[in-house]
Coordinates of C-alpha atoms in Angstrom, one line a residue:
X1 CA 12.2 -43.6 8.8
X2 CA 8.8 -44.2 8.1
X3 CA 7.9 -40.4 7.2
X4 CA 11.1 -40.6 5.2
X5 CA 9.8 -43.6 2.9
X6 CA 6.2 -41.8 2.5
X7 CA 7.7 -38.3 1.9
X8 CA 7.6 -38.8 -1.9
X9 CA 4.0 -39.4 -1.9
X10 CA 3.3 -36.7 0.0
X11 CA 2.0 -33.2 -1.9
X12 CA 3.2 -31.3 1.4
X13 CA 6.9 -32.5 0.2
X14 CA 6.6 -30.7 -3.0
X15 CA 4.7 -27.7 -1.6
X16 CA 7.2 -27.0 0.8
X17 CA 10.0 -27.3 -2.0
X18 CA 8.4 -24.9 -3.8
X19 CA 8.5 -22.6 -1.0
X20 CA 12.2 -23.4 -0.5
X21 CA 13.3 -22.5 -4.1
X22 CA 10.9 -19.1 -4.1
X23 CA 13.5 -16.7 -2.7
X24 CA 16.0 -18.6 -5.0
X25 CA 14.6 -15.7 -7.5
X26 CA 16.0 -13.1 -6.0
X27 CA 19.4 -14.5 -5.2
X28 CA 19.8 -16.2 -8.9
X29 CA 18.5 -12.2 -9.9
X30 CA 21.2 -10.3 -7.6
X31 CA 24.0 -13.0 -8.6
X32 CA 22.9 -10.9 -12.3
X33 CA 23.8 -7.7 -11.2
X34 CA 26.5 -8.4 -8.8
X35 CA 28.0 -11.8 -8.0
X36 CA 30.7 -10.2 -5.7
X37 CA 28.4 -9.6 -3.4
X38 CA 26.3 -12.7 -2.8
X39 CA 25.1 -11.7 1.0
X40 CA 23.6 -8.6 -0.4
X41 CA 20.2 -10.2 -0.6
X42 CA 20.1 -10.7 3.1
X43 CA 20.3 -6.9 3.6
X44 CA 17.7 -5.7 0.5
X45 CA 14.7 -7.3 2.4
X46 CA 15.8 -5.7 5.7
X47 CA 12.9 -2.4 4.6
X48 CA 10.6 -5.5 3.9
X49 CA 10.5 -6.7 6.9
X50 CA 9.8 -3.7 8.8
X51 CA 6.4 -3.3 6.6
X52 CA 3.4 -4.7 8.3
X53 CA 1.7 -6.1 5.5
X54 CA 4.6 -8.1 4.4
X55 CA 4.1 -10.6 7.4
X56 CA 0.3 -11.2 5.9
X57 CA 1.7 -11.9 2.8
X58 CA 4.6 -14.3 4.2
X59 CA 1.8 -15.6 6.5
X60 CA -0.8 -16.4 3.8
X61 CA 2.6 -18.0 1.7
X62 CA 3.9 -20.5 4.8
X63 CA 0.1 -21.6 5.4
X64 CA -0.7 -22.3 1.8
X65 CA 2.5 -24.5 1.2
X66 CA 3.9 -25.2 4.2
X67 CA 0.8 -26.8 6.2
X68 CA -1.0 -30.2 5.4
X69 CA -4.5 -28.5 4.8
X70 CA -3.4 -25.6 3.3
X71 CA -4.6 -21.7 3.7
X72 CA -7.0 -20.8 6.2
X73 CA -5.8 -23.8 8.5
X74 CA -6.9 -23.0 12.3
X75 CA -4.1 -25.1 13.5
X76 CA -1.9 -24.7 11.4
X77 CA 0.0 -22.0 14.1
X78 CA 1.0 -19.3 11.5
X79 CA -0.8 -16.0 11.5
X80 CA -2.2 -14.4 8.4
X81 CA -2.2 -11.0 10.3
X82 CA -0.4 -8.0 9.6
X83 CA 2.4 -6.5 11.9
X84 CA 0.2 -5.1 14.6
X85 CA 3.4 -4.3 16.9
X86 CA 7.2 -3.5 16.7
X87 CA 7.7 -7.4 18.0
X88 CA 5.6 -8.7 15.0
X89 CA 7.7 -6.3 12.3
X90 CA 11.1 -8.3 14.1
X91 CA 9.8 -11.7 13.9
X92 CA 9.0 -10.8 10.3
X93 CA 12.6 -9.3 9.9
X94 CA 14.4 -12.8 11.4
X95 CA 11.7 -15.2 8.9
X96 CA 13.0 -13.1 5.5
X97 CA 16.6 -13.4 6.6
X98 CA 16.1 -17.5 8.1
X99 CA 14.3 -18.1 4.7
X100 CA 17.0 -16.9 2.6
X101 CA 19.3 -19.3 4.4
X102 CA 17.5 -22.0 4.5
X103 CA 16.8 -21.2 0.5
X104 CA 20.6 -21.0 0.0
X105 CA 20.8 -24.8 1.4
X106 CA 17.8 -25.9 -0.4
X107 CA 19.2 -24.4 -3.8
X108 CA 22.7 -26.1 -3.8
X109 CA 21.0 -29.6 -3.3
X110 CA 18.6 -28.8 -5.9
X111 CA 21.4 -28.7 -8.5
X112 CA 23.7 -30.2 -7.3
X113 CA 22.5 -33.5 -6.4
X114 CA 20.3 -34.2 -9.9
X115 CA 23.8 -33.0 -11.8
X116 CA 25.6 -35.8 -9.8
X117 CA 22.9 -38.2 -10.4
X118 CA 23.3 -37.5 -14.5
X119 CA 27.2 -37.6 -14.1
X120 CA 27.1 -40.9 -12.0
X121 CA 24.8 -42.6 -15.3
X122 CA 27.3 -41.2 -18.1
X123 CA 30.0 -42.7 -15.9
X124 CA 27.9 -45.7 -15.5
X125 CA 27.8 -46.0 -19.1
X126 CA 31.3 -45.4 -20.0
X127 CA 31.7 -41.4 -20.8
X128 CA 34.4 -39.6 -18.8
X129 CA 33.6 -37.3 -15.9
X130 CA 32.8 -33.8 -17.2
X131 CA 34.8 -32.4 -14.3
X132 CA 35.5 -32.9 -11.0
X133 CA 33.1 -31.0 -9.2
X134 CA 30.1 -32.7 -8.8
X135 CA 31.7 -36.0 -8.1
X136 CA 34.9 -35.4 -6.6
X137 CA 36.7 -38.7 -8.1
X138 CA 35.8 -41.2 -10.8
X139 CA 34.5 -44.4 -9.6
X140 CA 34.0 -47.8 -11.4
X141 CA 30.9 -48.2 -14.0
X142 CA 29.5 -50.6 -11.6
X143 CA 30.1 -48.6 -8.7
X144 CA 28.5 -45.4 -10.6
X145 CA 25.4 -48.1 -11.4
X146 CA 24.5 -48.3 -8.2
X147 CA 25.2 -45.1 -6.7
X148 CA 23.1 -43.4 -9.2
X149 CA 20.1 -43.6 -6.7
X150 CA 22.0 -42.2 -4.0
X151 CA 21.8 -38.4 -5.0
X152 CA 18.2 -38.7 -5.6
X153 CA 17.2 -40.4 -2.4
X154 CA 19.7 -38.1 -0.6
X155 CA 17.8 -34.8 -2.3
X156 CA 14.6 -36.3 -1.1
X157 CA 15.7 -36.4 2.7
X158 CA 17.9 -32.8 2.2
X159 CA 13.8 -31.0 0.9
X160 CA 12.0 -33.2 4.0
X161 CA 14.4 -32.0 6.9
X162 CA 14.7 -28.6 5.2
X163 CA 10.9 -28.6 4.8
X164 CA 9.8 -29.5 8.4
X165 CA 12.7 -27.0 9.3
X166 CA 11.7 -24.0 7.7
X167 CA 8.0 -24.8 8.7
X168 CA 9.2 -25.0 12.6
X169 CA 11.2 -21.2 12.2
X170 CA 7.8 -20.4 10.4
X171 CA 5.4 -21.2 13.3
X172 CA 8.0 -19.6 15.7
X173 CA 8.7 -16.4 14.2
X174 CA 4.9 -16.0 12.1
X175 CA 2.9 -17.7 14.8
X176 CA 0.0 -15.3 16.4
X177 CA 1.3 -12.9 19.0
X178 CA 0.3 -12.7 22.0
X179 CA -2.6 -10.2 21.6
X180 CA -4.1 -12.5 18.3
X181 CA -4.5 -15.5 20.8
X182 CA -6.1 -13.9 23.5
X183 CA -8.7 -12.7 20.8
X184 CA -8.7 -16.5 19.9
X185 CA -9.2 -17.5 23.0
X186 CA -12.0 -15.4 23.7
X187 CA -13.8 -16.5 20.8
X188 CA -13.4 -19.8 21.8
X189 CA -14.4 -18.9 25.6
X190 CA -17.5 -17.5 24.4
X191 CA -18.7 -20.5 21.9
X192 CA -18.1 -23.2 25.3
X193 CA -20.4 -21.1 27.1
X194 CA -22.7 -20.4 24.7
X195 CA -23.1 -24.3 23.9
X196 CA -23.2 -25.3 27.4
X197 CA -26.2 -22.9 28.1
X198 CA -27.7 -23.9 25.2
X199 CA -27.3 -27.6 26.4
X200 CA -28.4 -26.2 29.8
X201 CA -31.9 -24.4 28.0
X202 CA -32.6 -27.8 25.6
X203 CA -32.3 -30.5 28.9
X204 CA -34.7 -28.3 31.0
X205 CA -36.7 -26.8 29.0
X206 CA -37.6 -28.9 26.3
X207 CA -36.8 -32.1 27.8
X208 CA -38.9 -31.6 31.0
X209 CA -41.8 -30.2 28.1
X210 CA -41.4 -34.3 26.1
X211 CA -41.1 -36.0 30.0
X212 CA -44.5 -34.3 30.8
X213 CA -46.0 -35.2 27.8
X214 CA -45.2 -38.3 27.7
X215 CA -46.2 -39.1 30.9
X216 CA -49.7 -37.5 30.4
X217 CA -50.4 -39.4 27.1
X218 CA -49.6 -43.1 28.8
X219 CA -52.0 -41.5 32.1
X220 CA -54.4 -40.9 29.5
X221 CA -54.4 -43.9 27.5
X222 CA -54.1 -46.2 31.0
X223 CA -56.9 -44.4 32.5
X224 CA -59.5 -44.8 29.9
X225 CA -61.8 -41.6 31.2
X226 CA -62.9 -40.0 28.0
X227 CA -62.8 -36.3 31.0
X228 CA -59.3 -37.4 31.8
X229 CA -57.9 -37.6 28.4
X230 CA -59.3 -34.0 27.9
X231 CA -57.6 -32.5 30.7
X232 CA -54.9 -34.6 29.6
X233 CA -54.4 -33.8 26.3
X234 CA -54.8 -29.4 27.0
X235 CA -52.3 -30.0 29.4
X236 CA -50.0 -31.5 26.6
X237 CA -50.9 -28.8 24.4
X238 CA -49.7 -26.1 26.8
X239 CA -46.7 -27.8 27.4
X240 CA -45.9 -28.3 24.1
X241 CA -46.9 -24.4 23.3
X242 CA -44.5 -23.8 25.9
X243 CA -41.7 -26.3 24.8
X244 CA -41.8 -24.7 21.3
X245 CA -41.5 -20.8 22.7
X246 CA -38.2 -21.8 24.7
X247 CA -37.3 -23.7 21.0
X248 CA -37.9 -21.0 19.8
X249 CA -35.4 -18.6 21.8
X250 CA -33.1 -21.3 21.7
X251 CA -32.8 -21.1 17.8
X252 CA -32.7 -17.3 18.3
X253 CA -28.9 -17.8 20.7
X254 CA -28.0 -20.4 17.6
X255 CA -28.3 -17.7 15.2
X256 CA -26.6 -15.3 17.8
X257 CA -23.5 -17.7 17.9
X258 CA -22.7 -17.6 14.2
X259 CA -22.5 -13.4 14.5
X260 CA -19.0 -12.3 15.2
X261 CA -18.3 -11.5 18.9
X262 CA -17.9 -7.9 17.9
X263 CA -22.0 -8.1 16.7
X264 CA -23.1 -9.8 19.4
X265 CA -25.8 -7.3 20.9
X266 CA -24.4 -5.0 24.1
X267 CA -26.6 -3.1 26.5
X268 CA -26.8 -0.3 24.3
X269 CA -29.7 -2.5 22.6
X270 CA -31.4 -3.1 26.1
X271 CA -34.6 -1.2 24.6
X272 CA -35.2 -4.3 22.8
X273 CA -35.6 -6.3 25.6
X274 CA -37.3 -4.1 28.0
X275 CA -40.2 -3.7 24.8
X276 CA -40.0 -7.7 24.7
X277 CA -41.4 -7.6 28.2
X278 CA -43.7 -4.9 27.8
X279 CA -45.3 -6.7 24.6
X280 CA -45.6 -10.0 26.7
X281 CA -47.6 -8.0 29.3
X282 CA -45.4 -6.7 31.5
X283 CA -45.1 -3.7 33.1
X284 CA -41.6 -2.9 33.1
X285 CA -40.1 0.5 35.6
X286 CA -36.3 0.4 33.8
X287 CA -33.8 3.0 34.8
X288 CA -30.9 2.7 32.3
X289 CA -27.9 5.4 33.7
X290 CA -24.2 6.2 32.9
X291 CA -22.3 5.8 29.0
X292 CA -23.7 2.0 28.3
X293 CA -21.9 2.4 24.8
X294 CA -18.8 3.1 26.4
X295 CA -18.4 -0.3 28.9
X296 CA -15.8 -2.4 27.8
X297 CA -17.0 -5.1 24.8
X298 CA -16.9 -8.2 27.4
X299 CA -18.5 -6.1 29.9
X300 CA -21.7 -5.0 27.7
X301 CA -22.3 -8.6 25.7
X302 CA -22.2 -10.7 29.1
X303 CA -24.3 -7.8 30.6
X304 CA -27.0 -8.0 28.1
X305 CA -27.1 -12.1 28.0
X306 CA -27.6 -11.3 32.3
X307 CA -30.6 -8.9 31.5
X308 CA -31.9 -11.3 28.6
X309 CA -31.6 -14.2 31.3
X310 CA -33.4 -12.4 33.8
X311 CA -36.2 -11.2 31.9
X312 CA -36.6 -14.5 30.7
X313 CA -37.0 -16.4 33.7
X314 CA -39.7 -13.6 35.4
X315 CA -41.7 -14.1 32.0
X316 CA -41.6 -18.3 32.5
X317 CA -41.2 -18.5 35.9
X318 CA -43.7 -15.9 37.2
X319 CA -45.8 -14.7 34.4
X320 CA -46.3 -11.0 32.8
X321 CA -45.4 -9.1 36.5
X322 CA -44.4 -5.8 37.0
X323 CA -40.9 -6.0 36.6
X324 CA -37.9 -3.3 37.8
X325 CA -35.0 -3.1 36.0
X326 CA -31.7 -0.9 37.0
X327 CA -28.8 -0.8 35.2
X328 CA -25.9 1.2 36.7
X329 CA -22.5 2.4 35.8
X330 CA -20.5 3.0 39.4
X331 CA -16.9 3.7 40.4
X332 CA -15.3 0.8 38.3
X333 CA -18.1 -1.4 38.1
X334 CA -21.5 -1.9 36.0
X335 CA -24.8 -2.6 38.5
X336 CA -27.0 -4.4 37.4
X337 CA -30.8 -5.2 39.2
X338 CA -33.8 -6.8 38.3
X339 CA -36.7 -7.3 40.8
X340 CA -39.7 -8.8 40.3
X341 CA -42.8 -10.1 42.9
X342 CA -43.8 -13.6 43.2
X343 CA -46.8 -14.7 42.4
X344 CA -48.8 -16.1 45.3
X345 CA -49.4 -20.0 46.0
X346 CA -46.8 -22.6 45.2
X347 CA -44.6 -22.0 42.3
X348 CA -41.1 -22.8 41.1
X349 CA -38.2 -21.4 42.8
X350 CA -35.8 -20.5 40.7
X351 CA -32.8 -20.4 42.6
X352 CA -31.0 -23.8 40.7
X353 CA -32.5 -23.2 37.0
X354 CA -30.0 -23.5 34.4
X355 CA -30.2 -19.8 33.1
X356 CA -29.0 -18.6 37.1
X357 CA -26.5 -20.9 36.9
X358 CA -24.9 -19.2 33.3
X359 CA -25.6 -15.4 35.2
X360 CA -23.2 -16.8 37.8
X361 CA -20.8 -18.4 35.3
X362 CA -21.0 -15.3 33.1
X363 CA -20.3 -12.8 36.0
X364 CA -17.7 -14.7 36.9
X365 CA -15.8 -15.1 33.6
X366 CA -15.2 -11.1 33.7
X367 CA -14.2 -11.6 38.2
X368 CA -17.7 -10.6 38.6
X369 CA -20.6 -11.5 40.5
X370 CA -24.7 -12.2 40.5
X371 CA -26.9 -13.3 43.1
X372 CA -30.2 -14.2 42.9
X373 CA -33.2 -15.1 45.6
X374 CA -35.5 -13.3 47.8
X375 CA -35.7 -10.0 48.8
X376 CA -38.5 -7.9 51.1
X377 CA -41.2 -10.4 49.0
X378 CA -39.8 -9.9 45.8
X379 CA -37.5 -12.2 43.9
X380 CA -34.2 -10.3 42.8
X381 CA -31.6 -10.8 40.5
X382 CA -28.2 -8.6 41.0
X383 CA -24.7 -8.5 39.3
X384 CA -21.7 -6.5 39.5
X385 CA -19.3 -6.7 37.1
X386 CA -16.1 -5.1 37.2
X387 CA -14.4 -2.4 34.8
X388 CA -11.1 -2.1 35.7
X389 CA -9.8 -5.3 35.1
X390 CA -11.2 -5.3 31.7
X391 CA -10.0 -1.9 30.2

């Protein structure tokens, strides 16, 4: 009841009426040429609806004035896609011939009711009924006084209950197909994980970088040794030259996120990485075998981010050491392998950093797998990734 009262201060009311009397057009244009034949409409847009780029068009339509916010609406749950498949061209079919129905319904109480309304005031006033059609007897003038609201207020709910109707058949039969919201859901996928590892990167990197800084300036200021605050202070400023290289890469995903996932760099850019290395003092042995630019598009992005992720960690973890890279393409799976030796004395293990943790997640994602830890003195990183499941 409530929606009912607020409906006539509501743009979406009119918007949606509008899209109502649209295919009012063609029938008032066929009822021209032919008014024998008033069903004909419903078998002209039958060719229409078989075209795929009538459903964009009918899509772009019900979104503009049939949702709240209009065109380009993410939840608005009508596709702006054309007919990719013979299912889509159907649906398409069954909205042309729902909306003409629906029209039909929305055009008799469009004229009808605002012609009773004017009859019920001439009545009101003392003037004779025109004719018996619109108001099917003659009442009193006070009775027509005060049931001259009564069309208008019934007209009002007639366009709301057609109007969230014909946007419920909308979302049903021009909603995404199956295909558009895996594609959707994709996207989405790989946004979560990209935020969460960049969450991941900004609470271990650069907030262990501002802990150890901060720690060393009160040490410094408590201890009052002019030899302390030196040593104190070079230590903050590698730390800090550190903390702004892994800000650095950070930034460098951020701008990565905002590309499409079809842009996103694959291992057919792997170069660019292994040179990375190599210009940061590394001696990289990399044996790259098999099609890379013809693994499936999941396959290639995750595997690059794996390779980026593992190169990383050897160049913060262990320094500029020669590293050995192998990337494989098996019997239904992508190999992957990167071996480096650790540096001698203590050091960090990384067995629990954050960027292992997203190599597992990411492996994972595609029924993969990676593993990471020592091998024969080394420290390695492997994944296996699957094809078949992806094709």
């Amino acid at each position: 009841m409530y929606r009912l009262l607020r409906a006539p201060l509501q743009p979406v009311t009119y918007s949606r009426w509008l899209h109502l009397c649209v295919p009012v057009l063609l029938l008032a244009l066929w009822m021209f040429i032919e008014p024998a034949w008033p069903w004909m409409p419903l078998v002209i847009v039958i060719p229409f609806g078989l075209v795929p780029w009538v459903r964009l068009a009918e899509g772009l339509q019900a979104q503009f004035l049939l949702t709240p916010h209009g065109h380009g609406n993410p939840d608005s749950g009508i596709s702006a896609a054309p007919s990719a498949r013979w299912g889509d061209r159907w649906r398409t079919l069954l909205w042309l011939e729902a909306r003409l129905v629906i029209a039909l319904a929305a055009m008799a109480a469009t004229v009808w009711l605002p012609v009773a309304t004017v009859e019920l005031v001439a009545a009101a006033l003392g003037h004779p009924l025109n004719s018996d059609l619109m108001i099917p007897y003659s009442p009193p003038r006070w009775a027509a006084a005060l049931l001259v609201p009564v069309p208008l207020v019934l007209l009002i709910v007639i366009v709301v209950l057609l109007g969230e109707l014909v946007t419920a058949v909308a979302r049903r039969l021009l909603g995404p197909s199956a295909a558009e919201r895996l594609t959707v859901l994709e996207a989405r996928t790989e946004q979560l994980l990209e935020r969460t590892r960049i969450a991941r990167e900004l609470h271990d990197s650069i907030g262990h970088a501002l802990t150890v800084a901060v720690v060393q300036a009160g040490a410094a200021r408590a201890a009052g040794n002019p030899e302390f605050t030196d040593r104190a202070l070079s230590a903050i400023e590698e730390t800090g030259r550190a903390a702004l290289e892994d800000l650095e890469r950070v930034l460098l995903v951020l701008r990565e996120s905002a590309r499409p996932v079809s842009q996103r760099p694959t291992l057919a850019e792997a170069d660019r990485l292994l040179e990375s290395a190599r210009a940061s003092g590394s001696e990289v042995d990399a044996q790259l075998t098999g099609p890379l630019e013809q693994l499936p598009g999941p396959v290639t992005r995750e595997g690059y981010r794996i390779l980026q992720e593992a190169l990383t960690n050897v160049l913060r973890h262990c320094g500029p050491v020669p590293v050995r890279v192998r990337v494989e393409m098996a019997v239904g799976r992508l190999d992957m392998e990167v071996t480096n030796p650790l540096p001698e004395g203590p050091t960090y293990v990384p067995g629990g950093g954050s960027g292992l943790r997203g190599m597992r997640e990411r492996a994972a994602l595609l029924g993969g797998e990676a593993e990471t830890g020592p091998f024969e003195g080394s420290w390695r990183v492997r994944a296996r990734l699957p094809l078949e499941r992806i094709r």
